[in-house]
Tab-separated table of C-alpha atoms and ligand atoms in Angstrom:
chain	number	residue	atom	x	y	z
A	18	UNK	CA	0.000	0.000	0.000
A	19	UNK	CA	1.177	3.479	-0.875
A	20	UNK	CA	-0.581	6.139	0.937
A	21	UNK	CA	0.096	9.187	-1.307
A	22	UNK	CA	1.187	7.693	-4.761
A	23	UNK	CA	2.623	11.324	-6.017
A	24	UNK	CA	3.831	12.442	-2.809
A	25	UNK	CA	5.827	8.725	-2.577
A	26	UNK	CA	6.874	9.175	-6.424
A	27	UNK	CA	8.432	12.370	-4.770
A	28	UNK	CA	10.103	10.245	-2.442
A	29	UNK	CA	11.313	7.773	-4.511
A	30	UNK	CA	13.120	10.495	-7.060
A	31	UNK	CA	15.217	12.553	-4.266
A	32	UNK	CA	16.133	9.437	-2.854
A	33	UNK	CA	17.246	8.247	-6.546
A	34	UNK	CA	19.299	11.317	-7.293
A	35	UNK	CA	20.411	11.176	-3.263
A	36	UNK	CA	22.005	7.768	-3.972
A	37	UNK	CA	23.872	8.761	-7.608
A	38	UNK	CA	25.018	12.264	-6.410
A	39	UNK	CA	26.426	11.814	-2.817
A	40	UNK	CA	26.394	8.201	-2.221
A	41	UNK	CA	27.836	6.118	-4.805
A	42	UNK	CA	30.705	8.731	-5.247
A	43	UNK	CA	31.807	7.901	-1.818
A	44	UNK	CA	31.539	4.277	-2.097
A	45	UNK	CA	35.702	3.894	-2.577
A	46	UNK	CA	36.120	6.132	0.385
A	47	UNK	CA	34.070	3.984	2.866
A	48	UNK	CA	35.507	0.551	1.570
A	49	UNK	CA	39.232	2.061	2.180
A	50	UNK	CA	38.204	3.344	5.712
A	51	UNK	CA	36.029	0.578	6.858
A	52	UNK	CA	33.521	3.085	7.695
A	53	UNK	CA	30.633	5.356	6.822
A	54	UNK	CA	31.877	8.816	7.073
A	55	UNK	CA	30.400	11.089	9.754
A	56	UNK	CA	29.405	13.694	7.459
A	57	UNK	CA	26.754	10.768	5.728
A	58	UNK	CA	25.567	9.457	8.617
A	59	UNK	CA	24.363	13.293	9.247
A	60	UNK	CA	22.815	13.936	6.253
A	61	UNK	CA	20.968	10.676	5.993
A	62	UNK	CA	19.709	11.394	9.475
A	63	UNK	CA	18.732	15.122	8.698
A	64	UNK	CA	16.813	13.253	5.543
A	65	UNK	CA	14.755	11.101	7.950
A	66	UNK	CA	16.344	7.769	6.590
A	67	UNK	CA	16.587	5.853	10.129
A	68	UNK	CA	13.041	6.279	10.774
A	69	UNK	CA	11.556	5.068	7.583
A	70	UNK	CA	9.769	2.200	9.023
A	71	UNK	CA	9.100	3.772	12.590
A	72	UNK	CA	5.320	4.743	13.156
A	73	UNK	CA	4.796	8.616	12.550
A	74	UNK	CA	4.168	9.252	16.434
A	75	UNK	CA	7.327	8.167	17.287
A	76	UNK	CA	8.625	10.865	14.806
A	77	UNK	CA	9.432	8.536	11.962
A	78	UNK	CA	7.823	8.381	8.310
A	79	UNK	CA	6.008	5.261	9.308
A	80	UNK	CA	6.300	3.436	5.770
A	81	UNK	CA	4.121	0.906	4.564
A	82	UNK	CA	5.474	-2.289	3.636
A	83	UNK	CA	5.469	-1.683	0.314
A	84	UNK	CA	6.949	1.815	0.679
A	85	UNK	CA	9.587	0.482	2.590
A	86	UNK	CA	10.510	-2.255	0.214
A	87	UNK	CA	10.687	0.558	-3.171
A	88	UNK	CA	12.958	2.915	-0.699
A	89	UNK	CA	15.120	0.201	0.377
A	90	UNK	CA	15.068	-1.361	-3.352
A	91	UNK	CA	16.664	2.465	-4.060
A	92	UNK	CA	18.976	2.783	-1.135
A	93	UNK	CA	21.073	-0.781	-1.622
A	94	UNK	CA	21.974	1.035	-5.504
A	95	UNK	CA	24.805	1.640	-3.489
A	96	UNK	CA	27.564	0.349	-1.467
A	97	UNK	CA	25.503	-2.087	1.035
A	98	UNK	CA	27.671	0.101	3.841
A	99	UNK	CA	25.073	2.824	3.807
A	100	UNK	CA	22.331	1.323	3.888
A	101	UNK	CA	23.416	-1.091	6.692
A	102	UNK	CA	24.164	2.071	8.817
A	103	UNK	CA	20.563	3.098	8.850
A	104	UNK	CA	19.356	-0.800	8.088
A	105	UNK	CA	19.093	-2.093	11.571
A	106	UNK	CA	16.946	1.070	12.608
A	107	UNK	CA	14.951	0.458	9.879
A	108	UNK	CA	14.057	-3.138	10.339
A	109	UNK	CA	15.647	-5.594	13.272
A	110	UNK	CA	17.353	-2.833	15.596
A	111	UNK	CA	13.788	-1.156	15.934
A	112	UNK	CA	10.676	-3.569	14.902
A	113	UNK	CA	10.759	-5.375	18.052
A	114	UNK	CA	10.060	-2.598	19.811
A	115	UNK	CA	7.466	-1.004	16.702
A	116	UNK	CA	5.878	-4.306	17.383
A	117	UNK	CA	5.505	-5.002	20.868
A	118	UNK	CA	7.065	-2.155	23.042
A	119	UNK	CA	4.956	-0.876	25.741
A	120	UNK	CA	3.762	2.669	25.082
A	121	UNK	CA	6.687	3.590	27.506
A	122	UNK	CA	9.047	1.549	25.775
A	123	UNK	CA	8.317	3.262	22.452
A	124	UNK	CA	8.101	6.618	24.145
A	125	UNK	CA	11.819	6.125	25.818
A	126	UNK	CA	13.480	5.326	22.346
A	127	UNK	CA	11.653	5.349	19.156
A	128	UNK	CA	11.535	9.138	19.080
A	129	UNK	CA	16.068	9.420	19.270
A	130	UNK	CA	16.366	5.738	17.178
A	131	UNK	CA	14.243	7.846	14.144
A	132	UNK	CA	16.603	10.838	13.876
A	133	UNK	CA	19.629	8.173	14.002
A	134	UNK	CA	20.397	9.257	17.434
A	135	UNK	CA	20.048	6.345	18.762
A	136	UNK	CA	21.556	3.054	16.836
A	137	UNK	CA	19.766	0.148	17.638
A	138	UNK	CA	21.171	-3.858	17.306
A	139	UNK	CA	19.063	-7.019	17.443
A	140	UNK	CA	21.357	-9.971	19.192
A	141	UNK	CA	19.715	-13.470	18.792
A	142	UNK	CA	22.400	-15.413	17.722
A	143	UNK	CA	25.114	-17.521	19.546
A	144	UNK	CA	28.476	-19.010	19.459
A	145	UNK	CA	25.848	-22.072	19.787
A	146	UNK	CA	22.783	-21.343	18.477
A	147	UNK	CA	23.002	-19.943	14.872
A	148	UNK	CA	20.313	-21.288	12.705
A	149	UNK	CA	18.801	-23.692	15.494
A	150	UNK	CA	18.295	-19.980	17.487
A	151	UNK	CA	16.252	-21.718	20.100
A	152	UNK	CA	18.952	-23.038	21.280
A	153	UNK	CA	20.300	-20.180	23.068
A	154	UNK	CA	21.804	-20.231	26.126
A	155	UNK	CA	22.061	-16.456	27.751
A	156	UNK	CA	20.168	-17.069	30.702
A	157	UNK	CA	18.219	-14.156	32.278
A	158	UNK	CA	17.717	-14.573	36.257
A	159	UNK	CA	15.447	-12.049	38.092
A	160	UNK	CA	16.582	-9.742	40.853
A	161	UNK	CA	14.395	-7.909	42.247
A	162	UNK	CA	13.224	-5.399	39.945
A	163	UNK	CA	16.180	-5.836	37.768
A	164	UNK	CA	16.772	-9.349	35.891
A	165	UNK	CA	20.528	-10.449	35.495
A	166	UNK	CA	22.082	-10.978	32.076
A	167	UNK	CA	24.686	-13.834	31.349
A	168	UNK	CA	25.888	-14.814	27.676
A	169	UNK	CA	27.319	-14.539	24.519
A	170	UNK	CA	26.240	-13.096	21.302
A	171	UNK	CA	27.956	-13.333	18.102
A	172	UNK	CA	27.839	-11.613	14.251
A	173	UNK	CA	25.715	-8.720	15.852
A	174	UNK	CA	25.115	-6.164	12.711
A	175	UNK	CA	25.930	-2.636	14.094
A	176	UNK	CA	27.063	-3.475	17.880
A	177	UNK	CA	30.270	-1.920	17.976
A	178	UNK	CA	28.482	1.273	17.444
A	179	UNK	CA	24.264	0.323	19.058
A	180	UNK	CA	23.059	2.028	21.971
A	181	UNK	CA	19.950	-0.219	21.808
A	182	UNK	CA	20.166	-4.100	22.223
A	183	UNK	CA	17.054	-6.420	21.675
A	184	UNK	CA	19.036	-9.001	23.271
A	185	UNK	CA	16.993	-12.381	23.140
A	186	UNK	CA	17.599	-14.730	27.108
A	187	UNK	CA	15.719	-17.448	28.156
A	188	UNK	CA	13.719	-16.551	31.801
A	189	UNK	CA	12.445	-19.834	32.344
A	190	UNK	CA	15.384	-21.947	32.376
A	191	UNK	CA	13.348	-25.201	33.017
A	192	UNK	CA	11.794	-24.330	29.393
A	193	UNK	CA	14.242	-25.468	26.552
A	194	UNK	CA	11.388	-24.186	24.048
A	195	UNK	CA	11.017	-20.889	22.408
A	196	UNK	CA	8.488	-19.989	25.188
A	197	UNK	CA	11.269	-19.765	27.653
A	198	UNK	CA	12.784	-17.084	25.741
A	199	UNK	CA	12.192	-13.254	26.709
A	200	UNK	CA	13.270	-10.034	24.556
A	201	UNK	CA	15.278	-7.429	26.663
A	202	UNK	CA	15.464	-3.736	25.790
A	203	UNK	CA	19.796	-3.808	27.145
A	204	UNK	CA	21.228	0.158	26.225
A	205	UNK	CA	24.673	0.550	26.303
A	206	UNK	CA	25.907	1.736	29.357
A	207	UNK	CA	24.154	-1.116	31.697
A	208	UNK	CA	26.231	-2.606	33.942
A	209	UNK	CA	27.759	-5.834	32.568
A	210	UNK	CA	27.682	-5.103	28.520
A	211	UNK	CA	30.339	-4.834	26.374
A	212	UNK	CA	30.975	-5.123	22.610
A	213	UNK	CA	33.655	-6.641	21.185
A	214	UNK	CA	36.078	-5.605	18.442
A	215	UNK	CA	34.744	-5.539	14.949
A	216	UNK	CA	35.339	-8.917	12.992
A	217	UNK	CA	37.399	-8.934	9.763
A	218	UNK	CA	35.631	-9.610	7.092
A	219	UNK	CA	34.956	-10.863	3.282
A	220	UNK	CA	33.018	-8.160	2.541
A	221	UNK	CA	30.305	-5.462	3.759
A	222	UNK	CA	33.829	-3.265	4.586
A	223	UNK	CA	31.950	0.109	6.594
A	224	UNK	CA	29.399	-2.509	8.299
A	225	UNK	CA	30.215	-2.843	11.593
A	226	UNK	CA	29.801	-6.613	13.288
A	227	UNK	CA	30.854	-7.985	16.731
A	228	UNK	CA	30.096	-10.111	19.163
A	229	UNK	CA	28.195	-8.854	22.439
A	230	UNK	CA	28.888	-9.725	25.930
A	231	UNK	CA	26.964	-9.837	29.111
A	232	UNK	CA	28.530	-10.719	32.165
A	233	UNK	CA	26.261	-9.946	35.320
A	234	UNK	CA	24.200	-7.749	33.147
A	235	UNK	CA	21.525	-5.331	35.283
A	236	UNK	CA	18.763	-4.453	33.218
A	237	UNK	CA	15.237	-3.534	34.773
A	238	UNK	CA	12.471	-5.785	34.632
A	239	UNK	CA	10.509	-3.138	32.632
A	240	UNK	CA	12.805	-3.363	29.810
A	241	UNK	CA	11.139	-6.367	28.428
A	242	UNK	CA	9.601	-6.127	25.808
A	243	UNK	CA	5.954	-5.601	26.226
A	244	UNK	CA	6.517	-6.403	29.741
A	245	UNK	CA	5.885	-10.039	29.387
A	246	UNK	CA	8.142	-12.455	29.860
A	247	UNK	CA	7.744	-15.360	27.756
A	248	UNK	CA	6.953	-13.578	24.889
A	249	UNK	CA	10.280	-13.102	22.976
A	250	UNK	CA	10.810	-15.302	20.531
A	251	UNK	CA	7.687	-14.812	19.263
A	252	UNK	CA	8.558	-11.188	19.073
A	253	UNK	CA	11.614	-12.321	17.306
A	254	UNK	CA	9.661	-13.982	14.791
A	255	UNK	CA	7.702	-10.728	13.901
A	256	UNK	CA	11.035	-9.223	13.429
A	257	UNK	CA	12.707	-11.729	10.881
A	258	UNK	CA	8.799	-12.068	9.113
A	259	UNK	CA	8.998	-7.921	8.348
A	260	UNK	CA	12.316	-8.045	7.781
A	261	UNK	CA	12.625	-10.927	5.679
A	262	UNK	CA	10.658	-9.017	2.882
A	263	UNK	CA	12.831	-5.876	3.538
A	264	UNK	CA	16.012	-8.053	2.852
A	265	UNK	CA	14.422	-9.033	0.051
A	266	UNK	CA	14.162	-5.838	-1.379
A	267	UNK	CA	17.878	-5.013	-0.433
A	268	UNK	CA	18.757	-8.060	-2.370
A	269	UNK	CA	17.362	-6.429	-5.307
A	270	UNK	CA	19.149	-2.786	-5.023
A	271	UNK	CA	22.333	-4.773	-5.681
A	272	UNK	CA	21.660	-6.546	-8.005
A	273	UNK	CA	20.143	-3.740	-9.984
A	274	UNK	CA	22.873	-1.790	-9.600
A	275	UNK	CA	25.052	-4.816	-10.713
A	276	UNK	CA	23.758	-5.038	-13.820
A	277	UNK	CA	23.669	-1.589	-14.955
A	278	UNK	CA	27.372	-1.631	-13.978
A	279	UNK	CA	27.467	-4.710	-16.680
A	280	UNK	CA	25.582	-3.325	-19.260
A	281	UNK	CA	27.666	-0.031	-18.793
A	282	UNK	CA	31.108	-1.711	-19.283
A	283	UNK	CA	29.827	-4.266	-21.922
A	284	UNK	CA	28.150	-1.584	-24.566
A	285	UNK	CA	31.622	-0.355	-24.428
A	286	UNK	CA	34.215	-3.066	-24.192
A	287	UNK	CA	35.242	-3.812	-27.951
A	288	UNK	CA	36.219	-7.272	-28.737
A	289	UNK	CA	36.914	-9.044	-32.100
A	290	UNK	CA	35.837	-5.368	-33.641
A	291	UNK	CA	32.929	-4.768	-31.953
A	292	UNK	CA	31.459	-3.888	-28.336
A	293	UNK	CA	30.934	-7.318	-26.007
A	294	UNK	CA	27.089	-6.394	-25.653
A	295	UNK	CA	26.852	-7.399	-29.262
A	296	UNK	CA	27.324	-11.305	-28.768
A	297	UNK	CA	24.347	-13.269	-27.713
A	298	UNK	CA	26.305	-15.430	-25.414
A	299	UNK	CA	26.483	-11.658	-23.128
A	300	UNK	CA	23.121	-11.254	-24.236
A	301	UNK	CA	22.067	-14.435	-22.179
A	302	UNK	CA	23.890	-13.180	-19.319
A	303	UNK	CA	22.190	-9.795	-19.582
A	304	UNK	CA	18.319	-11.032	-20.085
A	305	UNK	CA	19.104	-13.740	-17.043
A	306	UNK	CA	19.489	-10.917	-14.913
A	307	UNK	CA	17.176	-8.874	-16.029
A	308	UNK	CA	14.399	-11.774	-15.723
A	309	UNK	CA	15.622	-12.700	-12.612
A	310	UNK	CA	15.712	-9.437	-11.004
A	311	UNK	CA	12.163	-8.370	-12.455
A	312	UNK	CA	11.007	-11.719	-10.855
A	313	UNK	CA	11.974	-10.835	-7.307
A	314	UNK	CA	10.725	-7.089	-7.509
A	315	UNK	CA	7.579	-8.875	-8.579
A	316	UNK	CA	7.333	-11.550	-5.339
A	317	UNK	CA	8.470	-8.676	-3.179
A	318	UNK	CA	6.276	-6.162	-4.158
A	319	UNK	CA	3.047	-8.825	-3.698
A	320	UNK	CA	4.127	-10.001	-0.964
A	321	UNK	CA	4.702	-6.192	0.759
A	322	UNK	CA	0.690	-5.659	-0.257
A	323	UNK	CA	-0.650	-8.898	0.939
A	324	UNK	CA	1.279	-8.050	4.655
A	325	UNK	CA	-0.028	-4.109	4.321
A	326	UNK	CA	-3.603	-5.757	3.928
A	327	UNK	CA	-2.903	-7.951	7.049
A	328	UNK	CA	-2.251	-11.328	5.347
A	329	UNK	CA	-0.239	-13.188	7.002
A	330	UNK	CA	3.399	-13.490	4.828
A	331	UNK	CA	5.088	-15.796	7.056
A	332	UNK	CA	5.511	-18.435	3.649
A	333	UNK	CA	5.510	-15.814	1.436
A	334	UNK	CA	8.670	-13.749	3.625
A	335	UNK	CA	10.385	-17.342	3.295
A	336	UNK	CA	9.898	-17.463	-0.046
A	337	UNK	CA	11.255	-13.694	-1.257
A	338	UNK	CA	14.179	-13.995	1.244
A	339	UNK	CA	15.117	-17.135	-0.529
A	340	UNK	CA	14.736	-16.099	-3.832
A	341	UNK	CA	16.025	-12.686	-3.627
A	342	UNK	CA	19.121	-13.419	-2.175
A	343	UNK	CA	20.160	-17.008	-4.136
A	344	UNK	CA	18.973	-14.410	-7.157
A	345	UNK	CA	21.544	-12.144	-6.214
A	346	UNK	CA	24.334	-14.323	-5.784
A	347	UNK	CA	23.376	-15.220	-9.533
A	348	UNK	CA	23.370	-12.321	-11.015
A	349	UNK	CA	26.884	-10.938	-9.082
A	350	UNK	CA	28.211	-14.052	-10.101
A	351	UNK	CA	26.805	-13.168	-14.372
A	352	UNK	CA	27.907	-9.497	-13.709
A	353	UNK	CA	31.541	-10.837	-12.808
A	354	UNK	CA	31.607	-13.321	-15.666
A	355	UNK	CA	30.404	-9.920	-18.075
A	356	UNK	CA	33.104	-7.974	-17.035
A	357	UNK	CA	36.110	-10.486	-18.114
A	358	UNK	CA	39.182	-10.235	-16.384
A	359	UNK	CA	38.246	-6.243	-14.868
A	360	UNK	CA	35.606	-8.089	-12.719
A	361	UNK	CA	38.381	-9.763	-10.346
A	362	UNK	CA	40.199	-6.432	-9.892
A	363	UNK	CA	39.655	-4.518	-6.893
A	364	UNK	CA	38.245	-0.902	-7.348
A	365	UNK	CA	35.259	-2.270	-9.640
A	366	UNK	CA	32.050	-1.870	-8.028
A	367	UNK	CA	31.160	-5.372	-9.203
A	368	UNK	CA	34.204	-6.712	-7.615
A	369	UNK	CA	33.398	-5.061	-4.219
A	370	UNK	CA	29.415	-5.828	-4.329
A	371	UNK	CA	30.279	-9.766	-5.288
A	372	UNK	CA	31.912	-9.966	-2.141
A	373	UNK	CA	28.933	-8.220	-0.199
A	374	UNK	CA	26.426	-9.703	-1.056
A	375	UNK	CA	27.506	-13.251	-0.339
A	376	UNK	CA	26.418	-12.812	3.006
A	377	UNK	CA	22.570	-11.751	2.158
A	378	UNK	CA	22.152	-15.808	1.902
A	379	UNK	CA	23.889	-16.655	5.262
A	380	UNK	CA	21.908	-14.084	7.631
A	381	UNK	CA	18.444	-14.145	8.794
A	382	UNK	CA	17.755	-17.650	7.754
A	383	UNK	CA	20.161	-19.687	5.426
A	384	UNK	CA	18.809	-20.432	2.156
A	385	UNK	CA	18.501	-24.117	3.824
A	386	UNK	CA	16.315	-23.098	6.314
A	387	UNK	CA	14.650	-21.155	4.023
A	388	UNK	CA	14.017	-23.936	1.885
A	389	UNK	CA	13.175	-25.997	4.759
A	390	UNK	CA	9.914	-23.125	5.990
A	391	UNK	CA	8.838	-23.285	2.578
A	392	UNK	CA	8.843	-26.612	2.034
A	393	UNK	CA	7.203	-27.888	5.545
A	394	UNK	CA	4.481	-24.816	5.180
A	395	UNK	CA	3.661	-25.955	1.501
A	396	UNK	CA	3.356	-29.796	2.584
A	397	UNK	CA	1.072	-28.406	5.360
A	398	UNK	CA	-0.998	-26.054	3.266
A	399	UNK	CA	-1.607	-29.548	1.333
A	400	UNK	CA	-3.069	-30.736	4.455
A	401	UNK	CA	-0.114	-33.555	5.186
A	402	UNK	CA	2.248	-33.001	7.920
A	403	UNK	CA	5.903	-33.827	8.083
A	404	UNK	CA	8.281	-34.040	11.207
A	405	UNK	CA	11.717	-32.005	11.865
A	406	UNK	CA	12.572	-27.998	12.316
A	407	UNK	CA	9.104	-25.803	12.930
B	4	FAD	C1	27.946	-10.407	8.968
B	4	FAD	C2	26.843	-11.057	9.760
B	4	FAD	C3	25.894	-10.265	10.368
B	4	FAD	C4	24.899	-10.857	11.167
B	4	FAD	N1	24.019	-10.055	11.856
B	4	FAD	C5	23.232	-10.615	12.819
B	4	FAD	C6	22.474	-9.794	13.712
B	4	FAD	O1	22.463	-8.557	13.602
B	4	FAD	N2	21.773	-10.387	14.702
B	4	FAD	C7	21.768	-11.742	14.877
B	4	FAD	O2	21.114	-12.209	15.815
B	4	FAD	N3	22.459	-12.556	14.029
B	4	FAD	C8	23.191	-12.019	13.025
B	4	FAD	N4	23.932	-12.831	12.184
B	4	FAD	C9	23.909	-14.273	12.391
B	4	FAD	C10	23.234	-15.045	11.251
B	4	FAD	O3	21.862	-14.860	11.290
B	4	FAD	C11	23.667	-16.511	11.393
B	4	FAD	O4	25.039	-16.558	11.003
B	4	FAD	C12	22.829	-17.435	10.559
B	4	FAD	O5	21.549	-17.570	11.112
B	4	FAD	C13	23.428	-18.835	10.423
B	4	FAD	O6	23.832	-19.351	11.642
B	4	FAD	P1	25.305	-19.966	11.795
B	4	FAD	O7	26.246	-18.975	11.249
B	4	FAD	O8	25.483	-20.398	13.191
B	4	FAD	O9	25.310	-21.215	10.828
B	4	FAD	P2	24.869	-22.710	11.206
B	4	FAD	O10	23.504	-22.690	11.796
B	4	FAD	O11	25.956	-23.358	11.992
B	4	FAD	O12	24.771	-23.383	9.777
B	4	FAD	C14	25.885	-23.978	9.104
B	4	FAD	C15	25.367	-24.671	7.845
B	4	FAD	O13	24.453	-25.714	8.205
B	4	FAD	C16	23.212	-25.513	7.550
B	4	FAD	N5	22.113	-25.968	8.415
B	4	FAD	C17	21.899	-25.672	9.723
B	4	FAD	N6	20.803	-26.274	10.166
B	4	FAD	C18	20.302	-26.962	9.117
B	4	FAD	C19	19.149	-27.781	8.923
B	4	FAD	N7	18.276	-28.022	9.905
B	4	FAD	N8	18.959	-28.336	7.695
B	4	FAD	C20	19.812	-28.077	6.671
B	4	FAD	N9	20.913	-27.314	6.790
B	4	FAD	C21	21.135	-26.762	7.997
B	4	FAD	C22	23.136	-24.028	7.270
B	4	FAD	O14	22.250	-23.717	6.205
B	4	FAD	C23	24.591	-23.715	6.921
B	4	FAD	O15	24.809	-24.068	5.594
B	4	FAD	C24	24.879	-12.264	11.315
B	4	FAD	C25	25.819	-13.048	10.652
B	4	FAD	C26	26.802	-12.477	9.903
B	4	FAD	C27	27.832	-13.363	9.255
């Protein structure tokens, strides 16, 4: 759903010329330094980018589905750096809270995590429990009014620089299931958190990623989410169902971007007398991608609608997270191939985005357990059940 279609256009075209004036040309800049520059970070807070998907009373833009999905679709046109900076405020750092934060909670930090104050950082995973997440082990023990945090988290997008952690712990340690899980509002600053520093890694260079540790951890009892205890993982699984369509969509920026970078260099790389574009065996390449990437804006774009009308996505998330990101990998993988020997050398855009975007089908779900959710939901739609993984 988009709530004012020319006002949205509007939108849309700043953000279009935002992203090919100021962004892209500092793409090299935050790849060498490992970080977005300051001076970014301002402007795309003074443009009201970390609020996009946080609910106009909190003092964001409160996007629909759909809007969100075009925006971020725009955004990941460039290095995946920037829009990682503002990503986890735009989707896991802040939906918890969006979702099921008391009034009080939302009051407290919505308001400073829309103007990019405030950075937030969702921590589920663990040295143990990676894509079997109910597995996880940080214990939460109450105190009083306080509850006591002990545990590790690892690969936390954004951590080394969050002052907001939706840190998942179990409360009920005598429940191994996800109903012994609870969602804790942790800032930094508590007594007992610390970040670690940032990994080293293949790609995403100006993304940020640690691990998160609580040792002792005080954080009061009214920082859980919604106040209920018990109620986290299925908090967490609002999260990844929003966000999974939001990935999505920044699975498609890339790969957009990709190809125009292909279809730049091969109109104008002459082989055997003429440019490479000319040769239907590039031509393949090119209409693969094209097809491919047309295909996910499709899924996404449904799929945005159905959730705005209150369907519920939860196969249909699975499905564009799967797709968008395995389509991805494809067409980096074409766009390489396109670019001959150039597309190996560092200081290409393709080079640098083939790296990044490996990653988009590791997090928030393998492709496996991807394939997994949509293959257990479709059997049950069928009315048959299976055993293994919910
Ligand atoms: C850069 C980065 C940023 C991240 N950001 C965050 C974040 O902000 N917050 C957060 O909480 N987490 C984050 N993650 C963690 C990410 O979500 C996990 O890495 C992911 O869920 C996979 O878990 P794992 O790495 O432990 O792999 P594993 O679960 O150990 O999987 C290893 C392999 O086994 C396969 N596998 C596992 N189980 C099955 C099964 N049942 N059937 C078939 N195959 C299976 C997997 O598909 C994979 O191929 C991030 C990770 C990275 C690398």
């Amino acid at each position: 759903m988009i709530r004012d279609a020319s006002a949205f256009e509007q939108t849309l075209s700043s953000l279009r010329r935002y992203v090919k004036e100021r962004l892209i040309p500092r793409e090299a800049e935050v790849e060498e330094r490992d970080e977005v520059p300051e001076d970014i970070v301002q402007e795309m807070a003074g443009l009201g980018f970390f609020g996009w998907s946080i609910p106009e009373a909190w003092g964001g833009t409160g996007m629909t589905t759909e809007e969100l999905v075009l925006a971020a679709m725009e955004l990941s046109q460039a290095s995946v750096a920037f829009r990682a900076r503002v990503g986890t405020n735009t989707g896991i750092g802040s939906e918890a809270l969006v979702a099921d934060g008391t009034p009080e909670q939302k009051d407290r930090y919505l308001p400073r995590m829309a103007r990019g104050e405030l950075t937030g950082a969702f921590a589920l995973t663990e040295p143990e429990a990676g894509s079997d997440a109910v597995a996880l082990k940080t214990r939460a023990v109450r105190d009083g009014d306080h509850f006591v945090l002990d545990g590790t988290k690892c690969f936390i997008t954004n951590a080394p620089i969050a002052g907001l952690f939706t840190v998942m712990a179990r409360t009920d340690p005598t429940d191994l299931t996800a109903r012994g899980i609870s969602a804790f509002l942790v800032e930094r600053g508590m007594p007992g958190l610390s970040t670690a520093a940032p990994y080293r890694k293949m790609g995403q260079a100006g993304s940020p990623v640690s691990e998160v540790h609580l040792q002792g951890c005080r954080v009061p009892a009214a920082n859980i989410i919604g106040g209920q205890e018990g109620m986290g993982f299925k908090t967490a699984m609002k999260v990844l169902n929003k966000q999974r369509i939001h990935l999505a969509a920044l699975c498609t920026g890339p790969a957009i971007r990709m190809l125009d970078e292909a279809i730049a260099w091969t109109c104008q790389r002459r082989q055997f007398g003429r440019p490479v574009a000319e040769f239907q065996l590039v031509q393949a390449l090119i209409a693969d991608c094209q097809t491919e990437i047309q295909a996910a804006r499709a899924l996404i774009l449904q799929t945005a609608r159905q959730r705005d009308d209150g369907e519920d996505v939860t196969l249909q998330a699975s499905i564009c997270k799967y797709f968008a990101s395995e389509m991805c990998g494809r067409v980096a993988d074409r766009c390489v191939q396109m670019l001959g020997g150039t597309g190996f050398i560092q200081g290409h855009p393709i080079e640098r985005f083939y790296r990044d975007v490996r990653l988009f089908r590791l997090y928030e779900g393998t492709s496996q357990i991807h394939q997994l959710n949509i293959a257990r939901r479709t059997i049950a739609k069928a009315g048959f059940q299976v055993g293994g993984r919910d």
